[in-house]
Amino acid sequence: MAIATPPTPAAARRMDRLEVMWQSRPGVLGWLTTTDHKRIGLLYFWTTLVLFGAGGIEAMVMRTQLIQPNNDLVSPGTYDELFTLHGLTMIFFFIIPMTTGAFGNYLIPLMIGARDMAFPRMNALSYWIFLGSAIFLYTSLALGMAPNAGWFDYVPLASKQYTPGHNIDFYALAIIFNSIASTLTAAQFIVTILKSRAPGMSFNRMPLFCFAFLAASFGLLFALPPLSADAIFLFLDRNVGTHFFDPSHGGAALLWQHLFWIFGHPEVYILIVPAFGIATSIIPAFTQRRLVAFPLVAIAELLVVFIGFGVWAHHMFATGMSTTALVFFAGATSMVVIPSTIQVFAWCMSFVLGVARFKTPLLFIAGFIFMFVAGGLTGIMFIAIPFDQQVTDTYFIIAHFHYIIFGAAVFPIFGGMYYWFPKVTGKLYFERPGQISFWLLFVGTNLLFFPMHIVGLLGMTRRIYTYPSNLGWTSYNVIETIGGYITLVGILVLFGNLVWSYLRGLPAGPDPWHGPTLEWTTSSPPPEYDFAVIPRVTSAYPNWDVEDREEDRRKLAGGVLVLDEGHEQVEVTPVDGWLSRVVEMPHDSPWPVLLALCLSLVFVMLLLQHFAIAGLMGILCLLTLLGWHSKEPEAA
Amino acid sequence: MNRLRRGRLAAAVVPLALLAAGCDRKQNALAPASHQSQDIATLFWWMTGVSVVGLAVVIGLLLLAWKRSGRRGAAADTHGSKPGERVGWYVVVIGGVAVPILLITALFVVANLFVIKTTEAPAANSTKRTILVIGHQWWWEVRYPGTSAVTANEIHIPVRTPVRLEVRTADVIHSFWVPELNRKIDTLPGTTNAIELYADAVGRYRGQCAEFCGLQHAHMGIWVDAEPPAKFRQWLAGQSRPAAAPKGALASAGRDAFMTGACADCHQIRGTSATSQVGPDLTHVADRQTLAALTIPNTPSYLHDWIRDSQRFKPGNLMPSFGGLPEQELRELVAYLEELK
Amino acid sequence: MLIASEATLFGAFIGTYFYFRFRAPQWPPDGIPEPRVVVPLILLAVLLAGSIPMHLASQAASAGRVGAARLFVLAALALQAGYFAWAVHDFSAQLQMFDITRDAYSSIYYVLLGAALAHVALGILFDLWLLGKLVRGLTTYRLHATQAIAFYWHAVNVIALVVTLTLLTAAIG
């Protein structure tokens, strides 16, 4: 319910009671022990921004090295660490945690009318584990032994024989470490989205944002284990002497690639599907129209992840697999195009049939559509196996995936930052600099990535720290580097604008955009308890349902579904959204950060090959879990 | 890196550029010199054409939205009326389902049922000649089964003659790629892969390793020289011969220095006591256009500098720098190696 | 959800096993004895039997009969601990015969078996914790815990079944 109309005295008393119930501890301790999804979302936000900066610096150093042939800004060894870290950071430590950890955590409860996630302490645990894994990985850089065999780290190059230092051990362990955080988050989202929705929000009335995050969560749950298995095998081969990847003892180098890409391909859909969710939240708000073909789009979001599990070997077309296998995977890849094209046209028609207000968030979504389509078209080209075999492992493919990742994941993230900025901060951002930041980014990224298509066709392979001057590649590289610097300026303008807006922006009120979903019914920023009354939902665009919001005001005054007796939340049936019971939620707790600390020690000990001590640390983890579960919730 | 070295490297470029100016090609997938590359390039141009149209449609829709955004009297859709929803569904189903299915099916059939027949690995014994290439960190070993010819970083083939190229690796995964002749093929430990090499026209075609293989992945190039059949046979016969005996005192001293020094520990020169196969075979090294897998030109002064300080040109490569060698010995070695044609 | 994730992990391990198997000329490779069939199957039966008392414990807890629930968990624990002790003994005996570092077969064999045993060990710890809680009576929380742990055991038992059968395929043909 919007706080625009002042609450009745009875309502105000209830809200005060709620505030007391849901208050966090003050100060640093409050942040360390928080279980509030909004605080956790903010923790993720700041942390991923720092890591985005690191990944960006890695990119700018590489681009500067490549501005001229035979350049010597960095040594080959350093360059190898740079491109490896850049890939790892952007994928595992920026996009996934920013979309799921920051946007997902902050917004999902607000969009479904809940007060928090289903497992708040596990939510905090995910963050602290994520932070631990990021520190773990970057410690390797500080020690001069960052991973250096590429983000997909093929064996045998990554085996002990060819890369004897600890670099790859950092890689394997950081990957497993990080995947624990993402797995917990995925489980969390699935349960929350299925069970914590407001009563009346049946499955088909969920915001598309939730469909997207549900799909991504299922994707993470099933895609991460093969990667973990791969990393476990690699760690064992390197440290214990097993032979998973050693053909001379019955192993296979290609096993690494299969397991990696069984994870890797769904992963790229996991990267962009949450961004689709952000886009489908922004479009209705800025076209003031329900999304065209909503049911088709919802199904498409789920399908794209599902089909994405069957296409992995299209990353391996040049490895010499049989033509039959290649054709099968190309066929599966063909199928995954259709859910994407459905969504593209649904978005475009929503733009056309609504009244589009091209404010900054929608500009970013327009830019996203352009870049996603461009990248998607080159992706379709790879269905032609001979063509793929010609350009794979060249700058053509770098162009393809950056159009998709930067265009289809990062642009919506930036758009989302602008869109929800008023909700999170209570202030309006400044529109003019916002638009300027968009255009700088749009021009910059196209200058940066488009020439890569050409230079890849001209023979420039990936992951080379330098190139000869007589192959005609130089001028394209210069343009790309300039584009990179323009992109950098765009990013600085964007964040500068957000900071300045935070300091000097006008008050936003609860609903500056007349947005469609429930987060716009509560104040900006939302109170600790998110909603004073659990909202009534009868459609997929609840903030536009005036009668329901009136009903909520009456419920608040009358004390219906206010749940101010304790730290309480509703549980509903997964499909129809009928109220099943009221549950007591855990409050702030030190156990998550303690458990994350113990887990970090396990990984450090494994890295140092102190296996016995690692085992002891594992037991410490179990003891921490014991402490976690020592206090039981009161019966509701 | 100091100015001198930078100047040196820049100077390496100039002769390479001159080399390139001749009948040398540039590693350009869109300048095909075989029917395989031609088919792939044609595929590319068709796909690009259709893609441009597709992108234009999407841009058109966005521009249309922008044009319509100024229109008055359109109320917010807060009562669920969803204006134009029918049209929307038509566009989504036709543009998002029907048209893509048609186009992708066409692409799939043409590329993966027809074109693939020319680019897939040729059957064993389907060609009259087989060449074996073994990837190493960071050079290409080239062998001609049925002869005793062994060389490095250069393949010679008879023009307009299909050749079966078998690829293996001695260490990590590499990828053999000469874009103007065919698509790439990875070299996997424990297996042998194959593609067909065929050149339409006489010329020298450039390629390089296309799978990250360590520190000097960037400097692992290869030439494929397509020659008239008679010239090719002459070359092959020459390559199969053992090394010529050194002429002159300087070269003889060089041979002795080679055999007794560290050189013989890694490099084979057929017909002598140097038989190690750790590094490239040097039996006919003077015939080659470049050194270090297309990194520097093969001239006496570059060879001299390479032996003295290979790590400067290709840091991290597996040949140590021999800066401690006396200048005289270096000159002798160079003299000997320059005679190995 | 987390069980689904673990199950997928085992799926990756099992996929690896068969990937190696179908590429190997001989399976098990030279020098490694074929796995015994009877003893592992008996052991497996003992473990799987533990699902019955766990299920009964879950039902008893739902009906409020905490005493019965405790006894059933204890019974399950006895079966599972018995299995575990014997299986660990077997595991270390096999390590004497062929080491994990021998080749790809031994690598995947011990990882599969070790991972399954680790999950059994974890389950036993869960059982002990549960018993400790149930000693002090029944609450809604403890009821849910009982149901969750019973479900965990059913999942682990299915995984153990698949793992055992997979490893035993080396004894066929």
PDB file of C-alpha atoms in Angstrom, chain A residues 151-380:
ATOM      1  CA  TRP A 151      38.567 -18.771 -17.577  1.00  0.00           C
ATOM      2  CA  PHE A 152      37.806 -22.143 -19.070  1.00  0.00           C
ATOM      3  CA  ASP A 153      41.185 -23.471 -18.099  1.00  0.00           C
ATOM      4  CA  TYR A 154      41.584 -26.368 -20.508  1.00  0.00           C
ATOM      5  CA  VAL A 155      43.683 -29.334 -19.513  1.00  0.00           C
ATOM      6  CA  PRO A 156      46.401 -30.438 -20.101  1.00  0.00           C
ATOM      7  CA  LEU A 157      47.643 -26.839 -20.019  1.00  0.00           C
ATOM      8  CA  ALA A 158      46.043 -26.490 -16.574  1.00  0.00           C
ATOM      9  CA  SER A 159      47.519 -29.727 -15.284  1.00  0.00           C
ATOM     10  CA  LYS A 160      50.395 -29.756 -12.868  1.00  0.00           C
ATOM     11  CA  GLN A 161      52.811 -30.762 -15.569  1.00  0.00           C
ATOM     12  CA  TYR A 162      52.341 -27.611 -17.618  1.00  0.00           C
ATOM     13  CA  THR A 163      51.331 -25.124 -14.944  1.00  0.00           C
ATOM     14  CA  PRO A 164      53.055 -26.287 -11.779  1.00  0.00           C
ATOM     15  CA  GLY A 165      52.426 -23.232  -9.587  1.00  0.00           C
ATOM     16  CA  HIS A 166      49.462 -22.680  -7.311  1.00  0.00           C
ATOM     17  CA  ASN A 167      47.673 -20.552  -9.916  1.00  0.00           C
ATOM     18  CA  ILE A 168      45.347 -23.304 -11.060  1.00  0.00           C
ATOM     19  CA  ASP A 169      44.756 -24.570  -7.537  1.00  0.00           C
ATOM     20  CA  PHE A 170      43.450 -21.108  -6.710  1.00  0.00           C
ATOM     21  CA  TYR A 171      41.218 -21.428  -9.763  1.00  0.00           C
ATOM     22  CA  ALA A 172      39.788 -24.829  -8.900  1.00  0.00           C
ATOM     23  CA  LEU A 173      39.152 -24.015  -5.256  1.00  0.00           C
ATOM     24  CA  ALA A 174      37.758 -20.531  -5.907  1.00  0.00           C
ATOM     25  CA  ILE A 175      35.295 -21.987  -8.383  1.00  0.00           C
ATOM     26  CA  ILE A 176      34.036 -24.597  -5.932  1.00  0.00           C
ATOM     27  CA  PHE A 177      33.951 -22.041  -3.122  1.00  0.00           C
ATOM     28  CA  ASN A 178      31.981 -19.566  -5.193  1.00  0.00           C
ATOM     29  CA  SER A 179      29.567 -22.180  -6.447  1.00  0.00           C
ATOM     30  CA  ILE A 180      28.495 -22.978  -2.887  1.00  0.00           C
ATOM     31  CA  ALA A 181      27.263 -19.405  -2.507  1.00  0.00           C
ATOM     32  CA  SER A 182      25.396 -19.495  -5.813  1.00  0.00           C
ATOM     33  CA  THR A 183      23.853 -22.899  -5.102  1.00  0.00           C
ATOM     34  CA  LEU A 184      22.514 -21.689  -1.764  1.00  0.00           C
ATOM     35  CA  THR A 185      21.134 -18.554  -3.427  1.00  0.00           C
ATOM     36  CA  ALA A 186      19.475 -20.605  -6.140  1.00  0.00           C
ATOM     37  CA  ALA A 187      17.795 -22.914  -3.623  1.00  0.00           C
ATOM     38  CA  GLN A 188      16.724 -19.880  -1.651  1.00  0.00           C
ATOM     39  CA  PHE A 189      15.120 -18.152  -4.629  1.00  0.00           C
ATOM     40  CA  ILE A 190      13.237 -21.248  -5.742  1.00  0.00           C
ATOM     41  CA  VAL A 191      11.691 -21.853  -2.337  1.00  0.00           C
ATOM     42  CA  THR A 192      10.940 -18.184  -1.773  1.00  0.00           C
ATOM     43  CA  ILE A 193       9.352 -17.666  -5.166  1.00  0.00           C
ATOM     44  CA  LEU A 194       7.286 -20.824  -4.808  1.00  0.00           C
ATOM     45  CA  LYS A 195       6.225 -20.489  -1.179  1.00  0.00           C
ATOM     46  CA  SER A 196       6.494 -16.905   0.043  1.00  0.00           C
ATOM     47  CA  ARG A 197       4.309 -15.089  -2.449  1.00  0.00           C
ATOM     48  CA  ALA A 198       1.446 -12.943  -1.252  1.00  0.00           C
ATOM     49  CA  PRO A 199      -1.858 -14.819  -1.109  1.00  0.00           C
ATOM     50  CA  GLY A 200      -3.669 -14.546  -4.428  1.00  0.00           C
ATOM     51  CA  MET A 201      -0.456 -14.378  -6.444  1.00  0.00           C
ATOM     52  CA  SER A 202      -0.921 -17.579  -8.341  1.00  0.00           C
ATOM     53  CA  PHE A 203       1.832 -18.827 -10.560  1.00  0.00           C
ATOM     54  CA  ASN A 204       0.546 -16.986 -13.606  1.00  0.00           C
ATOM     55  CA  ARG A 205       0.308 -13.716 -11.698  1.00  0.00           C
ATOM     56  CA  MET A 206       3.953 -13.622 -10.766  1.00  0.00           C
ATOM     57  CA  PRO A 207       5.977 -10.768 -12.209  1.00  0.00           C
ATOM     58  CA  LEU A 208       8.100 -11.831 -15.172  1.00  0.00           C
ATOM     59  CA  PHE A 209      11.085 -10.821 -13.051  1.00  0.00           C
ATOM     60  CA  CYS A 210      10.264 -13.792 -10.827  1.00  0.00           C
ATOM     61  CA  PHE A 211       9.858 -16.175 -13.750  1.00  0.00           C
ATOM     62  CA  ALA A 212      13.277 -15.111 -14.934  1.00  0.00           C
ATOM     63  CA  PHE A 213      14.905 -15.598 -11.555  1.00  0.00           C
ATOM     64  CA  LEU A 214      13.156 -18.922 -11.084  1.00  0.00           C
ATOM     65  CA  ALA A 215      14.547 -20.117 -14.406  1.00  0.00           C
ATOM     66  CA  ALA A 216      18.027 -18.847 -13.588  1.00  0.00           C
ATOM     67  CA  SER A 217      17.911 -20.503 -10.170  1.00  0.00           C
ATOM     68  CA  PHE A 218      16.990 -23.884 -11.572  1.00  0.00           C
ATOM     69  CA  GLY A 219      19.741 -23.371 -14.089  1.00  0.00           C
ATOM     70  CA  LEU A 220      22.313 -22.663 -11.381  1.00  0.00           C
ATOM     71  CA  LEU A 221      21.204 -25.618  -9.315  1.00  0.00           C
ATOM     72  CA  PHE A 222      21.779 -28.078 -12.141  1.00  0.00           C
ATOM     73  CA  ALA A 223      24.643 -26.391 -13.969  1.00  0.00           C
ATOM     74  CA  LEU A 224      27.027 -25.770 -11.080  1.00  0.00           C
ATOM     75  CA  PRO A 225      27.551 -29.395  -9.994  1.00  0.00           C
ATOM     76  CA  PRO A 226      29.242 -30.503 -13.240  1.00  0.00           C
ATOM     77  CA  LEU A 227      31.612 -27.576 -12.897  1.00  0.00           C
ATOM     78  CA  SER A 228      32.314 -28.492  -9.297  1.00  0.00           C
ATOM     79  CA  ALA A 229      32.925 -32.080 -10.332  1.00  0.00           C
ATOM     80  CA  ASP A 230      35.362 -30.820 -12.981  1.00  0.00           C
ATOM     81  CA  ALA A 231      37.150 -28.616 -10.460  1.00  0.00           C
ATOM     82  CA  ILE A 232      37.301 -31.467  -7.936  1.00  0.00           C
ATOM     83  CA  PHE A 233      38.828 -33.728 -10.574  1.00  0.00           C
ATOM     84  CA  LEU A 234      41.344 -31.031 -11.509  1.00  0.00           C
ATOM     85  CA  PHE A 235      42.316 -30.432  -7.897  1.00  0.00           C
ATOM     86  CA  LEU A 236      42.727 -34.164  -7.312  1.00  0.00           C
ATOM     87  CA  ASP A 237      44.789 -34.628 -10.474  1.00  0.00           C
ATOM     88  CA  ARG A 238      47.043 -31.754  -9.477  1.00  0.00           C
ATOM     89  CA  ASN A 239      47.395 -32.488  -5.764  1.00  0.00           C
ATOM     90  CA  VAL A 240      46.704 -36.155  -5.173  1.00  0.00           C
ATOM     91  CA  GLY A 241      47.921 -37.707  -8.403  1.00  0.00           C
ATOM     92  CA  THR A 242      44.686 -39.028  -9.904  1.00  0.00           C
ATOM     93  CA  HIS A 243      44.363 -39.392 -13.675  1.00  0.00           C
ATOM     94  CA  PHE A 244      41.003 -37.990 -14.671  1.00  0.00           C
ATOM     95  CA  PHE A 245      42.465 -35.952 -17.520  1.00  0.00           C
ATOM     96  CA  ASP A 246      45.555 -37.960 -18.323  1.00  0.00           C
ATOM     97  CA  PRO A 247      45.174 -39.985 -21.536  1.00  0.00           C
ATOM     98  CA  SER A 248      48.224 -42.061 -20.803  1.00  0.00           C
ATOM     99  CA  HIS A 249      46.384 -43.616 -17.850  1.00  0.00           C
ATOM    100  CA  GLY A 250      42.894 -43.964 -19.231  1.00  0.00           C
ATOM    101  CA  GLY A 251      41.763 -40.408 -18.641  1.00  0.00           C
ATOM    102  CA  ALA A 252      40.693 -37.877 -21.253  1.00  0.00           C
ATOM    103  CA  ALA A 253      41.532 -34.236 -21.886  1.00  0.00           C
ATOM    104  CA  LEU A 254      38.128 -33.751 -23.488  1.00  0.00           C
ATOM    105  CA  LEU A 255      36.371 -34.795 -20.250  1.00  0.00           C
ATOM    106  CA  TRP A 256      37.301 -31.405 -18.826  1.00  0.00           C
ATOM    107  CA  GLN A 257      35.716 -29.638 -21.786  1.00  0.00           C
ATOM    108  CA  HIS A 258      32.513 -31.686 -21.688  1.00  0.00           C
ATOM    109  CA  LEU A 259      31.914 -31.146 -17.984  1.00  0.00           C
ATOM    110  CA  PHE A 260      32.958 -27.528 -18.243  1.00  0.00           C
ATOM    111  CA  TRP A 261      30.588 -26.702 -21.049  1.00  0.00           C
ATOM    112  CA  ILE A 262      27.728 -28.717 -19.586  1.00  0.00           C
ATOM    113  CA  PHE A 263      28.017 -26.034 -16.923  1.00  0.00           C
ATOM    114  CA  GLY A 264      29.243 -23.293 -19.225  1.00  0.00           C
ATOM    115  CA  HIS A 265      26.453 -23.130 -21.690  1.00  0.00           C
ATOM    116  CA  PRO A 266      23.569 -23.012 -19.207  1.00  0.00           C
ATOM    117  CA  GLU A 267      25.715 -20.494 -17.332  1.00  0.00           C
ATOM    118  CA  VAL A 268      25.512 -18.005 -20.160  1.00  0.00           C
ATOM    119  CA  TYR A 269      21.736 -18.257 -20.110  1.00  0.00           C
ATOM    120  CA  ILE A 270      21.844 -17.863 -16.356  1.00  0.00           C
ATOM    121  CA  LEU A 271      23.794 -14.681 -16.982  1.00  0.00           C
ATOM    122  CA  ILE A 272      21.229 -13.109 -19.287  1.00  0.00           C
ATOM    123  CA  VAL A 273      17.890 -14.458 -18.087  1.00  0.00           C
ATOM    124  CA  PRO A 274      17.836 -12.364 -14.897  1.00  0.00           C
ATOM    125  CA  ALA A 275      18.664  -9.407 -17.098  1.00  0.00           C
ATOM    126  CA  PHE A 276      15.635 -10.315 -19.214  1.00  0.00           C
ATOM    127  CA  GLY A 277      13.715 -10.168 -15.947  1.00  0.00           C
ATOM    128  CA  ILE A 278      14.980  -6.656 -15.319  1.00  0.00           C
ATOM    129  CA  ALA A 279      14.054  -5.642 -18.859  1.00  0.00           C
ATOM    130  CA  THR A 280      10.525  -7.043 -18.536  1.00  0.00           C
ATOM    131  CA  SER A 281      10.114  -5.035 -15.336  1.00  0.00           C
ATOM    132  CA  ILE A 282      11.238  -1.781 -16.905  1.00  0.00           C
ATOM    133  CA  ILE A 283       9.279  -2.056 -20.156  1.00  0.00           C
ATOM    134  CA  PRO A 284       5.760  -2.066 -18.684  1.00  0.00           C
ATOM    135  CA  ALA A 285       6.661   0.822 -16.376  1.00  0.00           C
ATOM    136  CA  PHE A 286       7.924   3.015 -19.180  1.00  0.00           C
ATOM    137  CA  THR A 287       5.343   2.052 -21.778  1.00  0.00           C
ATOM    138  CA  GLN A 288       2.461   1.984 -19.269  1.00  0.00           C
ATOM    139  CA  ARG A 289       1.141  -1.127 -20.892  1.00  0.00           C
ATOM    140  CA  ARG A 290       1.113  -4.795 -19.948  1.00  0.00           C
ATOM    141  CA  LEU A 291       3.777  -6.757 -21.741  1.00  0.00           C
ATOM    142  CA  VAL A 292       2.743  -8.199 -25.082  1.00  0.00           C
ATOM    143  CA  ALA A 293       2.232 -11.974 -25.038  1.00  0.00           C
ATOM    144  CA  PHE A 294       3.012 -12.306 -21.326  1.00  0.00           C
ATOM    145  CA  PRO A 295       2.350 -16.077 -21.177  1.00  0.00           C
ATOM    146  CA  LEU A 296       4.618 -16.735 -24.162  1.00  0.00           C
ATOM    147  CA  VAL A 297       7.381 -14.645 -22.645  1.00  0.00           C
ATOM    148  CA  ALA A 298       7.104 -16.436 -19.295  1.00  0.00           C
ATOM    149  CA  ILE A 299       7.328 -19.840 -20.940  1.00  0.00           C
ATOM    150  CA  ALA A 300      10.177 -18.633 -23.166  1.00  0.00           C
ATOM    151  CA  GLU A 301      12.191 -17.553 -20.138  1.00  0.00           C
ATOM    152  CA  LEU A 302      11.882 -21.018 -18.639  1.00  0.00           C
ATOM    153  CA  LEU A 303      12.487 -22.809 -21.945  1.00  0.00           C
ATOM    154  CA  VAL A 304      15.647 -20.937 -22.792  1.00  0.00           C
ATOM    155  CA  VAL A 305      17.384 -22.253 -19.699  1.00  0.00           C
ATOM    156  CA  PHE A 306      15.950 -25.730 -20.090  1.00  0.00           C
ATOM    157  CA  ILE A 307      16.973 -26.164 -23.740  1.00  0.00           C
ATOM    158  CA  GLY A 308      20.286 -24.536 -22.915  1.00  0.00           C
ATOM    159  CA  PHE A 309      21.306 -27.691 -21.081  1.00  0.00           C
ATOM    160  CA  GLY A 310      21.391 -29.688 -24.266  1.00  0.00           C
ATOM    161  CA  VAL A 311      23.684 -27.639 -26.438  1.00  0.00           C
ATOM    162  CA  TRP A 312      27.021 -27.611 -24.683  1.00  0.00           C
ATOM    163  CA  ALA A 313      29.258 -29.208 -27.255  1.00  0.00           C
ATOM    164  CA  HIS A 314      28.758 -26.341 -29.665  1.00  0.00           C
ATOM    165  CA  HIS A 315      31.712 -24.871 -27.789  1.00  0.00           C
ATOM    166  CA  MET A 316      33.752 -27.849 -28.949  1.00  0.00           C
ATOM    167  CA  PHE A 317      33.095 -27.972 -32.672  1.00  0.00           C
ATOM    168  CA  ALA A 318      36.811 -27.802 -33.529  1.00  0.00           C
ATOM    169  CA  THR A 319      37.889 -30.646 -31.269  1.00  0.00           C
ATOM    170  CA  GLY A 320      37.497 -33.397 -33.836  1.00  0.00           C
ATOM    171  CA  MET A 321      34.284 -34.972 -32.542  1.00  0.00           C
ATOM    172  CA  SER A 322      32.295 -37.006 -35.023  1.00  0.00           C
ATOM    173  CA  THR A 323      30.114 -35.216 -37.565  1.00  0.00           C
ATOM    174  CA  THR A 324      27.035 -36.904 -36.089  1.00  0.00           C
ATOM    175  CA  ALA A 325      27.731 -35.464 -32.663  1.00  0.00           C
ATOM    176  CA  LEU A 326      28.387 -32.030 -34.128  1.00  0.00           C
ATOM    177  CA  VAL A 327      25.159 -32.052 -36.104  1.00  0.00           C
ATOM    178  CA  PHE A 328      23.164 -33.123 -33.042  1.00  0.00           C
ATOM    179  CA  PHE A 329      24.487 -30.234 -30.989  1.00  0.00           C
ATOM    180  CA  ALA A 330      23.965 -27.762 -33.812  1.00  0.00           C
ATOM    181  CA  GLY A 331      20.389 -28.982 -34.013  1.00  0.00           C
ATOM    182  CA  ALA A 332      19.811 -28.495 -30.296  1.00  0.00           C
ATOM    183  CA  THR A 333      21.365 -25.045 -30.541  1.00  0.00           C
ATOM    184  CA  SER A 334      18.935 -24.159 -33.322  1.00  0.00           C
ATOM    185  CA  MET A 335      16.056 -24.839 -30.970  1.00  0.00           C
ATOM    186  CA  VAL A 336      17.255 -22.499 -28.289  1.00  0.00           C
ATOM    187  CA  VAL A 337      16.994 -19.557 -30.678  1.00  0.00           C
ATOM    188  CA  ILE A 338      13.205 -19.602 -30.767  1.00  0.00           C
ATOM    189  CA  PRO A 339      12.488 -18.649 -27.120  1.00  0.00           C
ATOM    190  CA  SER A 340      14.885 -15.745 -27.582  1.00  0.00           C
ATOM    191  CA  THR A 341      13.292 -14.463 -30.780  1.00  0.00           C
ATOM    192  CA  ILE A 342       9.870 -14.732 -29.137  1.00  0.00           C
ATOM    193  CA  GLN A 343      11.044 -12.487 -26.345  1.00  0.00           C
ATOM    194  CA  VAL A 344      12.712  -9.973 -28.667  1.00  0.00           C
ATOM    195  CA  PHE A 345       9.547  -9.420 -30.647  1.00  0.00           C
ATOM    196  CA  ALA A 346       7.414  -9.306 -27.500  1.00  0.00           C
ATOM    197  CA  TRP A 347       9.646  -6.588 -26.107  1.00  0.00           C
ATOM    198  CA  CYS A 348       9.666  -4.627 -29.337  1.00  0.00           C
ATOM    199  CA  MET A 349       5.913  -4.812 -29.762  1.00  0.00           C
ATOM    200  CA  SER A 350       5.450  -3.701 -26.147  1.00  0.00           C
ATOM    201  CA  PHE A 351       7.494  -0.636 -27.035  1.00  0.00           C
ATOM    202  CA  VAL A 352       5.390  -0.005 -30.137  1.00  0.00           C
ATOM    203  CA  LEU A 353       1.949  -0.649 -28.682  1.00  0.00           C
ATOM    204  CA  GLY A 354       2.508   1.207 -25.422  1.00  0.00           C
ATOM    205  CA  VAL A 355       3.395   4.847 -24.952  1.00  0.00           C
ATOM    206  CA  ALA A 356       7.155   4.662 -24.656  1.00  0.00           C
ATOM    207  CA  ARG A 357       8.806   7.196 -22.359  1.00  0.00           C
ATOM    208  CA  PHE A 358      12.452   7.045 -23.322  1.00  0.00           C
ATOM    209  CA  LYS A 359      13.849   7.873 -19.940  1.00  0.00           C
ATOM    210  CA  THR A 360      17.238   6.500 -19.006  1.00  0.00           C
ATOM    211  CA  PRO A 361      16.049   3.056 -17.864  1.00  0.00           C
ATOM    212  CA  LEU A 362      14.145   2.488 -21.108  1.00  0.00           C
ATOM    213  CA  LEU A 363      17.067   3.802 -23.167  1.00  0.00           C
ATOM    214  CA  PHE A 364      19.229   1.124 -21.639  1.00  0.00           C
ATOM    215  CA  ILE A 365      16.609  -1.470 -22.504  1.00  0.00           C
ATOM    216  CA  ALA A 366      16.451  -0.223 -26.085  1.00  0.00           C
ATOM    217  CA  GLY A 367      20.222  -0.471 -26.233  1.00  0.00           C
ATOM    218  CA  PHE A 368      20.002  -3.924 -24.709  1.00  0.00           C
ATOM    219  CA  ILE A 369      17.591  -5.094 -27.390  1.00  0.00           C
ATOM    220  CA  PHE A 370      19.852  -3.829 -30.153  1.00  0.00           C
ATOM    221  CA  MET A 371      22.980  -5.444 -28.729  1.00  0.00           C
ATOM    222  CA  PHE A 372      21.233  -8.687 -27.837  1.00  0.00           C
ATOM    223  CA  VAL A 373      19.880  -9.028 -31.349  1.00  0.00           C
ATOM    224  CA  ALA A 374      23.256  -8.217 -32.900  1.00  0.00           C
ATOM    225  CA  GLY A 375      25.004 -10.719 -30.657  1.00  0.00           C
ATOM    226  CA  GLY A 376      22.239 -13.236 -31.120  1.00  0.00           C
ATOM    227  CA  LEU A 377      22.500 -13.042 -34.896  1.00  0.00           C
ATOM    228  CA  THR A 378      26.197 -13.891 -34.811  1.00  0.00           C
ATOM    229  CA  GLY A 379      25.245 -16.650 -32.417  1.00  0.00           C
ATOM    230  CA  ILE A 380      22.866 -18.036 -35.012  1.00  0.00           C
TER     231      ILE A 380
END
